[in-house]
PDB file of C-alpha atoms and ligand atoms in Angstrom:
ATOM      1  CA  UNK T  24      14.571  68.912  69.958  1.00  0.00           C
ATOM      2  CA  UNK T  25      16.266  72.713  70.286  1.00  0.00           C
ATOM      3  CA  UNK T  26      19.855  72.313  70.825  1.00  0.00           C
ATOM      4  CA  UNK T  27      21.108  74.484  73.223  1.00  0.00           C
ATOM      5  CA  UNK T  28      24.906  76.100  73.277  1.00  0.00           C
ATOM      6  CA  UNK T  29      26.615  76.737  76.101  1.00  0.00           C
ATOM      7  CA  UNK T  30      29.824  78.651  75.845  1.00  0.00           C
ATOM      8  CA  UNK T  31      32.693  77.961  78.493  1.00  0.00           C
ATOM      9  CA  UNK T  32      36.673  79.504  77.773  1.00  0.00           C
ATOM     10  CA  UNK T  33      39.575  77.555  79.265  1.00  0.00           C
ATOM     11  CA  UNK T  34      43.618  77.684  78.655  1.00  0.00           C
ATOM     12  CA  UNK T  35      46.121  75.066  78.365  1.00  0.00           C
ATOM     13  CA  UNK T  36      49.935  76.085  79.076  1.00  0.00           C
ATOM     14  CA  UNK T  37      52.349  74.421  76.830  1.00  0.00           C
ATOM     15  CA  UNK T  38      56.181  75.292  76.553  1.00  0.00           C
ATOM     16  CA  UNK T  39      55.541  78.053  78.929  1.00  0.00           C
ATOM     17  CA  UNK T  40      52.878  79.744  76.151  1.00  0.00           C
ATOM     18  CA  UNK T  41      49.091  80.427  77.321  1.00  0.00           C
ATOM     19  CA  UNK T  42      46.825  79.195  74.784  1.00  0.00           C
ATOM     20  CA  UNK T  43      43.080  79.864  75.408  1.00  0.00           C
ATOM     21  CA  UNK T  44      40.377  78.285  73.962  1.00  0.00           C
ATOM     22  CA  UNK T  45      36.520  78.456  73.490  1.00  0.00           C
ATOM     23  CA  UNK T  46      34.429  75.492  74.689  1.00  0.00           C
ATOM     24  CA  UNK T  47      30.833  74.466  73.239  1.00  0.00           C
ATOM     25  CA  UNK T  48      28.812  72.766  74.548  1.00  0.00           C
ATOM     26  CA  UNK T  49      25.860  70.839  72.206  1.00  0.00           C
ATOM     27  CA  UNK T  50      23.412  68.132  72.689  1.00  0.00           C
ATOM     28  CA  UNK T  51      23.470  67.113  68.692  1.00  0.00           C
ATOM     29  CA  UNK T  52      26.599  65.714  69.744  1.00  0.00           C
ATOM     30  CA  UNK T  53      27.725  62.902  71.566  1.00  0.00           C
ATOM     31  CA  UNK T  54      31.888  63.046  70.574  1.00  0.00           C
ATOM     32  CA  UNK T  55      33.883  65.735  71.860  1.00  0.00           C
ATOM     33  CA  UNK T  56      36.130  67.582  69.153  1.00  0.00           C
ATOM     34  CA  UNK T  57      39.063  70.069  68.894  1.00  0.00           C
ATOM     35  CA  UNK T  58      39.714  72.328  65.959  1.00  0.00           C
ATOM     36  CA  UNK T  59      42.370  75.341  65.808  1.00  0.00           C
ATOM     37  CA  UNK T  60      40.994  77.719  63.159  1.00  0.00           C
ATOM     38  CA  UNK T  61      43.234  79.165  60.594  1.00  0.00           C
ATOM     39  CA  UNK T  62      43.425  82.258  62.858  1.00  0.00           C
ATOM     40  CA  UNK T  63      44.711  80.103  65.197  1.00  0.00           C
ATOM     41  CA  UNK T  64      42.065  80.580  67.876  1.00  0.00           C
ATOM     42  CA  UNK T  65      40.703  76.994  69.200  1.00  0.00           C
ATOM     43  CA  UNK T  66      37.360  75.503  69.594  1.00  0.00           C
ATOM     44  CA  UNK T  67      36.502  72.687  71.371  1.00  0.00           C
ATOM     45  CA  UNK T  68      33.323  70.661  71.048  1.00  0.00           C
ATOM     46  CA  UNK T  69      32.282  68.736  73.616  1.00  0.00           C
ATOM     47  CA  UNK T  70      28.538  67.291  74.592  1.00  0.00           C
ATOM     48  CA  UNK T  71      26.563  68.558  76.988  1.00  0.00           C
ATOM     49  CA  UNK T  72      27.162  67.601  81.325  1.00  0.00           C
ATOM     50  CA  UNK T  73      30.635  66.954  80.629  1.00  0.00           C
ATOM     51  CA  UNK T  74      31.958  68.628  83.844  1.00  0.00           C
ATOM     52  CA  UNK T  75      34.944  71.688  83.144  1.00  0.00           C
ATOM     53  CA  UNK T  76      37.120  69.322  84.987  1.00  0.00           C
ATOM     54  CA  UNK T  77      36.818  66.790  82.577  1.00  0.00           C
ATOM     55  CA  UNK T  78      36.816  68.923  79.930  1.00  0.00           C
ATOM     56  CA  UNK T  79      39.629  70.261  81.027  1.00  0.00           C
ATOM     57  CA  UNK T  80      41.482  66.804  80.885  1.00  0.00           C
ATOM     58  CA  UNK T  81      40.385  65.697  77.624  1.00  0.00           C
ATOM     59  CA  UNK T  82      41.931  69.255  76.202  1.00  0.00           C
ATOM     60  CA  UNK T  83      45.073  68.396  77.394  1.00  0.00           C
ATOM     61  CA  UNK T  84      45.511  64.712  76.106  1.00  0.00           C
ATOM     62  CA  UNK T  85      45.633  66.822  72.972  1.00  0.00           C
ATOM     63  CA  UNK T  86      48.095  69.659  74.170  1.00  0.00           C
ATOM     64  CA  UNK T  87      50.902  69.386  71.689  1.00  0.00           C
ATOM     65  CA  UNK T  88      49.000  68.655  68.332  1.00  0.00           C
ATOM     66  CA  UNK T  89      46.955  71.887  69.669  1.00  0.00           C
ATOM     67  CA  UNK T  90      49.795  73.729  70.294  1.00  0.00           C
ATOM     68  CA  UNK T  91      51.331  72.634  66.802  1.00  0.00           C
ATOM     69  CA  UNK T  92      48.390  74.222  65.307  1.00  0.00           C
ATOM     70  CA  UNK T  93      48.465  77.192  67.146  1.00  0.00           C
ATOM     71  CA  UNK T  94      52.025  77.928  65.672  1.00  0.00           C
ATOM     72  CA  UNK T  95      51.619  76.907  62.330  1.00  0.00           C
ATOM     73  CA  UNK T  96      48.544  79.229  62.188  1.00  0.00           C
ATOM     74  CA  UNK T  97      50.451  81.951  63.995  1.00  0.00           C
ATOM     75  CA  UNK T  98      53.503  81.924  61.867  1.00  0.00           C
ATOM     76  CA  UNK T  99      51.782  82.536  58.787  1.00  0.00           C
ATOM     77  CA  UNK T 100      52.268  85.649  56.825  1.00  0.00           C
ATOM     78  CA  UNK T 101      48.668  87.772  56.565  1.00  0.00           C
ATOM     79  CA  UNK T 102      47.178  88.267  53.446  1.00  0.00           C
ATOM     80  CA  UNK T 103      46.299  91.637  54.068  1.00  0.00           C
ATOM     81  CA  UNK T 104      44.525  93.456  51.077  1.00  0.00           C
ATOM     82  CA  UNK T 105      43.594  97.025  50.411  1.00  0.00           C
ATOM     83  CA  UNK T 106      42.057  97.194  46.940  1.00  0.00           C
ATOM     84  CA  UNK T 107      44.271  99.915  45.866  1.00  0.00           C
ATOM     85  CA  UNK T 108      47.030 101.134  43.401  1.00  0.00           C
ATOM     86  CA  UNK T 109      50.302  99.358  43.347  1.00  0.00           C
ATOM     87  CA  UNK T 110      48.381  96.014  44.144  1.00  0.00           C
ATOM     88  CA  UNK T 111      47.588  92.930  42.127  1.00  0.00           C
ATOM     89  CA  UNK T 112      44.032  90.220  42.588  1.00  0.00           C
ATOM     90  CA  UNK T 113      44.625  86.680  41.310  1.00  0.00           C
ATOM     91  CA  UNK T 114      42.019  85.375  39.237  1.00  0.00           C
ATOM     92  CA  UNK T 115      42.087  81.378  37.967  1.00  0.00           C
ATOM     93  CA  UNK T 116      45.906  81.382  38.352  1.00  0.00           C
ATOM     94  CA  UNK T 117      46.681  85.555  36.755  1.00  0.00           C
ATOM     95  CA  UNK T 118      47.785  88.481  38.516  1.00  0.00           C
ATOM     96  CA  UNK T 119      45.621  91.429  37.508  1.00  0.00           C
ATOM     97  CA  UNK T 120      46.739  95.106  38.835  1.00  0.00           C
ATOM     98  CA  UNK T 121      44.047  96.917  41.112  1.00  0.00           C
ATOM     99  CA  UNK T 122      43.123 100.702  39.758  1.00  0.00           C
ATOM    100  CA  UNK T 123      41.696 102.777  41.985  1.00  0.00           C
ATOM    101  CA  UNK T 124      39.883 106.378  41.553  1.00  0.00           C
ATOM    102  CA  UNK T 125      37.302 108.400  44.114  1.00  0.00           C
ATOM    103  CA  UNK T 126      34.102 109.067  42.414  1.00  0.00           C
ATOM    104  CA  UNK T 127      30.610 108.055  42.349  1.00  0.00           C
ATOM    105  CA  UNK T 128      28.794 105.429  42.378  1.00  0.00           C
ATOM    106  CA  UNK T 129      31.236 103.507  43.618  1.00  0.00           C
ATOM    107  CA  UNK T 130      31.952 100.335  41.625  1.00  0.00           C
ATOM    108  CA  UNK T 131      34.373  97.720  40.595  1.00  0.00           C
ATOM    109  CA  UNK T 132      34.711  96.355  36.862  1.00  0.00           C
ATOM    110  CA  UNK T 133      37.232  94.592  35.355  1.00  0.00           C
ATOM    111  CA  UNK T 134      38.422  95.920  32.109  1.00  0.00           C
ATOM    112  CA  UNK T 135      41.540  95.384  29.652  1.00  0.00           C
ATOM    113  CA  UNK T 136      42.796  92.847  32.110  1.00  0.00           C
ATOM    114  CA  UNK T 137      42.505  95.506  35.335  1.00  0.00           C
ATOM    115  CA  UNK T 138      40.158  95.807  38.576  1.00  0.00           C
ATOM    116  CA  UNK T 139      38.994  99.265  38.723  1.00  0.00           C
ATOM    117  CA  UNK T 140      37.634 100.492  41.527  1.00  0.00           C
ATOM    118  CA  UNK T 141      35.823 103.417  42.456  1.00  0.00           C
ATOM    119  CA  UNK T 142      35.063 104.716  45.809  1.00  0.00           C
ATOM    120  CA  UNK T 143      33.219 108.192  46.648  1.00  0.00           C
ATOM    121  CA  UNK T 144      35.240 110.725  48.600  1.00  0.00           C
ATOM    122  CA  UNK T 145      32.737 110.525  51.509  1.00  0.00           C
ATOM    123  CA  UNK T 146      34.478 107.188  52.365  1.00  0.00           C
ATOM    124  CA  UNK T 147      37.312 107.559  54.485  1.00  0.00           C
ATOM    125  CA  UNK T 148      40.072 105.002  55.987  1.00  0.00           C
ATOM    126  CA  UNK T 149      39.107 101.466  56.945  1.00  0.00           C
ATOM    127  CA  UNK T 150      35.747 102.160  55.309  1.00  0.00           C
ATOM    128  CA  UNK T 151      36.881 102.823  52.089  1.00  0.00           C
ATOM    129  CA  UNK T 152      38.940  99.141  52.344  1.00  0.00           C
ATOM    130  CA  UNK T 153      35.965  97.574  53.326  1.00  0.00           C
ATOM    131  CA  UNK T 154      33.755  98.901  50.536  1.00  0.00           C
ATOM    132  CA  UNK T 155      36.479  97.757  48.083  1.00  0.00           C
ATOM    133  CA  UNK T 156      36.370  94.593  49.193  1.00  0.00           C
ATOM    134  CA  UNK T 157      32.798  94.162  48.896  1.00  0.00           C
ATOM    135  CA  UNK T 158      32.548  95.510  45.651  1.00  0.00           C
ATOM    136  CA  UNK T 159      35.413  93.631  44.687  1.00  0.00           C
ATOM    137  CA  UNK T 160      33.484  90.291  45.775  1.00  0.00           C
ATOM    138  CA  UNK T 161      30.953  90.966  44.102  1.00  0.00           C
ATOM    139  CA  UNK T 162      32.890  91.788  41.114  1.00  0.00           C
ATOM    140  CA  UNK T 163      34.121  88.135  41.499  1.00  0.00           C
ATOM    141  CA  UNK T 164      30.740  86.674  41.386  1.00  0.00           C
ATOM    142  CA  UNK T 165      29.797  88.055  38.907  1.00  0.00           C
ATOM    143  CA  UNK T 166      33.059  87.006  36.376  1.00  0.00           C
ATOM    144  CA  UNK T 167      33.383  83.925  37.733  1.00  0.00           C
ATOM    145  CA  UNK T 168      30.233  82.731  36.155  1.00  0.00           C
ATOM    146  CA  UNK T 169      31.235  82.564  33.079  1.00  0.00           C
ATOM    147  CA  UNK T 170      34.450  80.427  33.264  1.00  0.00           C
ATOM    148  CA  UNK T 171      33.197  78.219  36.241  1.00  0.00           C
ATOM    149  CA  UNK T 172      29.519  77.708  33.598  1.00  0.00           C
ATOM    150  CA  UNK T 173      32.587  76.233  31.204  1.00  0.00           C
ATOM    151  CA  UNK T 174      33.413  73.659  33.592  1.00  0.00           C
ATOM    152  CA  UNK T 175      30.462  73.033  34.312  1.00  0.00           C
ATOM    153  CA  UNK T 176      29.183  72.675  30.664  1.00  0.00           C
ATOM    154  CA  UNK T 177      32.446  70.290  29.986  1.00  0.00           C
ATOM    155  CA  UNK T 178      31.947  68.339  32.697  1.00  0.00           C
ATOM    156  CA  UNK T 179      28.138  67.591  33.240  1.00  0.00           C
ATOM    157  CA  UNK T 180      28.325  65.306  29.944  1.00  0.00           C
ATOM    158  CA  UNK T 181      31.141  63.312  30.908  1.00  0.00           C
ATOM    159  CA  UNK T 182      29.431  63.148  34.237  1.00  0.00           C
ATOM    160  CA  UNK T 183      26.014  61.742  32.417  1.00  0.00           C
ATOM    161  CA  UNK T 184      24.135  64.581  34.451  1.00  0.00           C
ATOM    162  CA  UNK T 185      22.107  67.583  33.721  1.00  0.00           C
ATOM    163  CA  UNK T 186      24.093  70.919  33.989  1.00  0.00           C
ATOM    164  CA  UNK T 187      22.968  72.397  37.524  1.00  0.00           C
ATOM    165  CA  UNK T 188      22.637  76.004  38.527  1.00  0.00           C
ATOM    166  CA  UNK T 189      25.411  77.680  39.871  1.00  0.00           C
ATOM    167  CA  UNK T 190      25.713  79.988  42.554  1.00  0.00           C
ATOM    168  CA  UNK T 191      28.768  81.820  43.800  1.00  0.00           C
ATOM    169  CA  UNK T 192      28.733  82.961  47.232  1.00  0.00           C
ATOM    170  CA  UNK T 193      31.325  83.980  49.816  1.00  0.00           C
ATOM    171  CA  UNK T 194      31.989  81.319  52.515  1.00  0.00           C
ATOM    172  CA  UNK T 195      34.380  80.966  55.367  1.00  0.00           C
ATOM    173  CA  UNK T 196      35.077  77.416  55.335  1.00  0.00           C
ATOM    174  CA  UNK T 197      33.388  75.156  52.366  1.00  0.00           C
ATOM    175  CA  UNK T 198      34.919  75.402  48.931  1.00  0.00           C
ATOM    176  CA  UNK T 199      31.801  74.264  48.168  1.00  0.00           C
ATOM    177  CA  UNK T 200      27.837  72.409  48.378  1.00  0.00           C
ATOM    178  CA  UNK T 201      25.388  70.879  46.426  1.00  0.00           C
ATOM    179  CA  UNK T 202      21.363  72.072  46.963  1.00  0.00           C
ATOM    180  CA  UNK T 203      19.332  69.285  47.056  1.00  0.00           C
ATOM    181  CA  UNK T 204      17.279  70.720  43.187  1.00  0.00           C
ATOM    182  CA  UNK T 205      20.341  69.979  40.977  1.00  0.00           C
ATOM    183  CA  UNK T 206      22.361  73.265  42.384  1.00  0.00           C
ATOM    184  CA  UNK T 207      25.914  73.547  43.607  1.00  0.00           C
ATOM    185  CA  UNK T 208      27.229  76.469  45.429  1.00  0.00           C
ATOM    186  CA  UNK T 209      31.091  77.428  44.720  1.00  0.00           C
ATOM    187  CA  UNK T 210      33.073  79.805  46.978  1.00  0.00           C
ATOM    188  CA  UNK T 211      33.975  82.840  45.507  1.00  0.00           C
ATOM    189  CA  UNK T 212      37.378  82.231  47.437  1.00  0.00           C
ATOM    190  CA  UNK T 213      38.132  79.259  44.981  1.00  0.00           C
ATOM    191  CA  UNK T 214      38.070  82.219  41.715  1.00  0.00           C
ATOM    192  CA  UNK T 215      41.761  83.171  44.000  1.00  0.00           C
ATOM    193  CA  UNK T 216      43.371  79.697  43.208  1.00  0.00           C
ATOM    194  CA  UNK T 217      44.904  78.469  40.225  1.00  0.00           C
ATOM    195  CA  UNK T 218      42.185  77.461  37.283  1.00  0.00           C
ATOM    196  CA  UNK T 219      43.169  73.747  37.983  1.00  0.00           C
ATOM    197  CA  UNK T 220      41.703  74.064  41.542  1.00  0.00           C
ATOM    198  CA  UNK T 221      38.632  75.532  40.432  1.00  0.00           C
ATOM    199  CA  UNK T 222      38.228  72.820  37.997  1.00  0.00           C
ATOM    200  CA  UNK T 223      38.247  70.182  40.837  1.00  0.00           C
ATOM    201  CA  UNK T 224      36.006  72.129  43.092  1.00  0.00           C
ATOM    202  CA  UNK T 225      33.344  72.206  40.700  1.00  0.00           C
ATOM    203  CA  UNK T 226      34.127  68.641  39.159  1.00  0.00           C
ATOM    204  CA  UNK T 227      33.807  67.801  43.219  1.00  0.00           C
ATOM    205  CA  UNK T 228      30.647  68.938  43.452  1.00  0.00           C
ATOM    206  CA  UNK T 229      28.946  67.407  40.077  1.00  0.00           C
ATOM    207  CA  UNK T 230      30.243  63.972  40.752  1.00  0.00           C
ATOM    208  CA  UNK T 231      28.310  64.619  44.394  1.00  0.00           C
ATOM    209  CA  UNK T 232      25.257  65.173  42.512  1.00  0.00           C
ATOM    210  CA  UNK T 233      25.486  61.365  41.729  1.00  0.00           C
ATOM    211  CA  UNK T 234      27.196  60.018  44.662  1.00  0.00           C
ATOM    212  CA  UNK T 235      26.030  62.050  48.169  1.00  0.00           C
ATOM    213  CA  UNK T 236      29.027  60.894  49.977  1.00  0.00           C
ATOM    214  CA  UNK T 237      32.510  60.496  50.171  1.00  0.00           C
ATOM    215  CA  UNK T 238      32.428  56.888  49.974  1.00  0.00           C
ATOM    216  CA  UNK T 239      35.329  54.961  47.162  1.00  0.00           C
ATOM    217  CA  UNK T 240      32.361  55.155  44.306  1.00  0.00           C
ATOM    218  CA  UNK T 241      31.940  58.795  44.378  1.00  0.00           C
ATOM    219  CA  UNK T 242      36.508  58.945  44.251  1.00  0.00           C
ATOM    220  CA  UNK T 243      35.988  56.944  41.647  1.00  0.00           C
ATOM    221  CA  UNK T 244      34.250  59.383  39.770  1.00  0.00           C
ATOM    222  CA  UNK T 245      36.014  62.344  40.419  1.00  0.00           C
ATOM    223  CA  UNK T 246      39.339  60.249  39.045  1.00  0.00           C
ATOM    224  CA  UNK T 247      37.903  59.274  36.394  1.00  0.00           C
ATOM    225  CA  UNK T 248      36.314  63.104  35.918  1.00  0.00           C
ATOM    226  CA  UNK T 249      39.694  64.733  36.709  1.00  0.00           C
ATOM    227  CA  UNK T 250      42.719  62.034  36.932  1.00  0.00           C
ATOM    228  CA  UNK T 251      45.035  64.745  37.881  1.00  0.00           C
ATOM    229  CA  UNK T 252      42.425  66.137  40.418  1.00  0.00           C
ATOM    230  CA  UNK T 253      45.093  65.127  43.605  1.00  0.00           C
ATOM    231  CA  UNK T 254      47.752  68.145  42.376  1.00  0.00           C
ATOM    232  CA  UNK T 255      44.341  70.228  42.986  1.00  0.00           C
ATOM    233  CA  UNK T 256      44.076  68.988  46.483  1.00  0.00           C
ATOM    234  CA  UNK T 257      47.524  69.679  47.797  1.00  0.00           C
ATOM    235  CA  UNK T 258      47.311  73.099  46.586  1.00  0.00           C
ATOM    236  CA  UNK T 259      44.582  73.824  48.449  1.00  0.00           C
ATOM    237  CA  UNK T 260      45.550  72.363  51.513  1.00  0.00           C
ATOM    238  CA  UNK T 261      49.085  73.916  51.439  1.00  0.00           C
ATOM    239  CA  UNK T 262      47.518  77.009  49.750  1.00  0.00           C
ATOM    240  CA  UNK T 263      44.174  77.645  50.454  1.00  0.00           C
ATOM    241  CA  UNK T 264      44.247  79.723  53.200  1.00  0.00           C
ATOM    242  CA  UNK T 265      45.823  82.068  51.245  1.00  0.00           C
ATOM    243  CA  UNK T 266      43.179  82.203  48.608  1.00  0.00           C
ATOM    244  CA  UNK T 267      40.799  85.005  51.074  1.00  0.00           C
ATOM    245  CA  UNK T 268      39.147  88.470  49.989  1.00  0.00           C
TER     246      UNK T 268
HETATM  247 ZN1   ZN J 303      32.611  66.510  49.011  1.00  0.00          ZN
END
């Protein structure tokens, strides 16, 4: 069966504020849900023939924890980044300071503990940010390998399972997956964090090649993996939304 979206927008008023959100609509689903993004913008989920009026209802049983949200998100600081002189990149827990020349090709390498970038002269303003940042990324996946492969070599022993292959990708939400052929797919968002938290992330995902669930067996195994594995888990959720290209 195609599922079909529908898109609807709404607002709810709370303390006198306007807060608008986007509604979707799905047949795969037969719960309605609300989540407030980390840029603060809100989504809710509801099944398909629910009429707006309804909708409209449900949304506000939930007004204050949505409008709770909406301000945490708000009030946060912005990581904004420009890949250039005077800054620093975290990597595993370091600060590492950003050099940046115009030339060509453009490239980023990371050498005697500094990111150097270079960007050709025909790249001007916002363009020249965003090319940084891509070739900073990939910069990332490419030197992650090495340290998150040593977690992974530790580990998959301990774990009584064959090393998988890793893959590093850029994702907006999951820290990170398992493939279904002995894979597992890390964020490069998670080579921001501390080491620690890139430890769990990847000890996460091995013990989920043995346990496909989050049920108290495959806990289990991540304490016994990684006993100090909770400290990793509070900095991410008090952190992680920091931890972005
Ligand atoms: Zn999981």
């Amino acid at each position: 069966m195609r599922s079909e979206e529908i898109t609807g927008l709404g607002t709810i008023t709370c303390n006198g504020q306007e807060i608008p959100y986007t509604i979707i609509y799905s047949n795969r689903s037969k719960s309605w849900a609300i989540e407030v993004k980390t840029d603060a913008s809100v989504i809710v989920r509801m099944p398909q023939n629910i009429p707006p009026e309804k909708v409209r209802k449900l949304v506000e049983t939930k007004r204050e924890w949505i409008a709770d949200q909406v301000q945490k998100y708000s009030s946060r600081p912005k990581i904004s980044r420009n890949y250039t002189n005077g800054e620093t990149l975290p990597f595993l827990g370091q600060e590492y300071p950003v050099i940046r020349h115009t030339g060509s090709p453009a490239k980023a390498e990371f050498t005697d503990d500094r990111f150097l970038i270079t960007i050709p002269d025909d790249f001007t303003g916002p363009d020249q940010t965003a090319l940084a940042r891509d070739l900073t990324i990939m910069l990332y996946r490419r030197i992650g390998t090495a340290p998150l492969e040593k977690i992974i070599q530790h580990y998959a022993p301990l774990a009584e399972i064959t090393p998988p292959r890793l893959r590093i990708r850029l994702q907006e939400r999951k820290w990170g997956c398992c493939t279904p052929k002995n894979g597992i797919i890390i964020n490069a968002r998670i080579l921001l964090a501390p080491e620690i938290v890139a430890e769990y992330i990847v000890v996460h995902e091995l013990a989920h090649l043995r346990y496909r669930h989050h049920q108290k067996t495959f806990w289990n195994e991540v304490e016994r993996l990684m006993p100090a594995y909770r400290d990793a888990e509070n900095i991410l959720k008090t952190d992680g939304w920091k931890f972005v290209f």
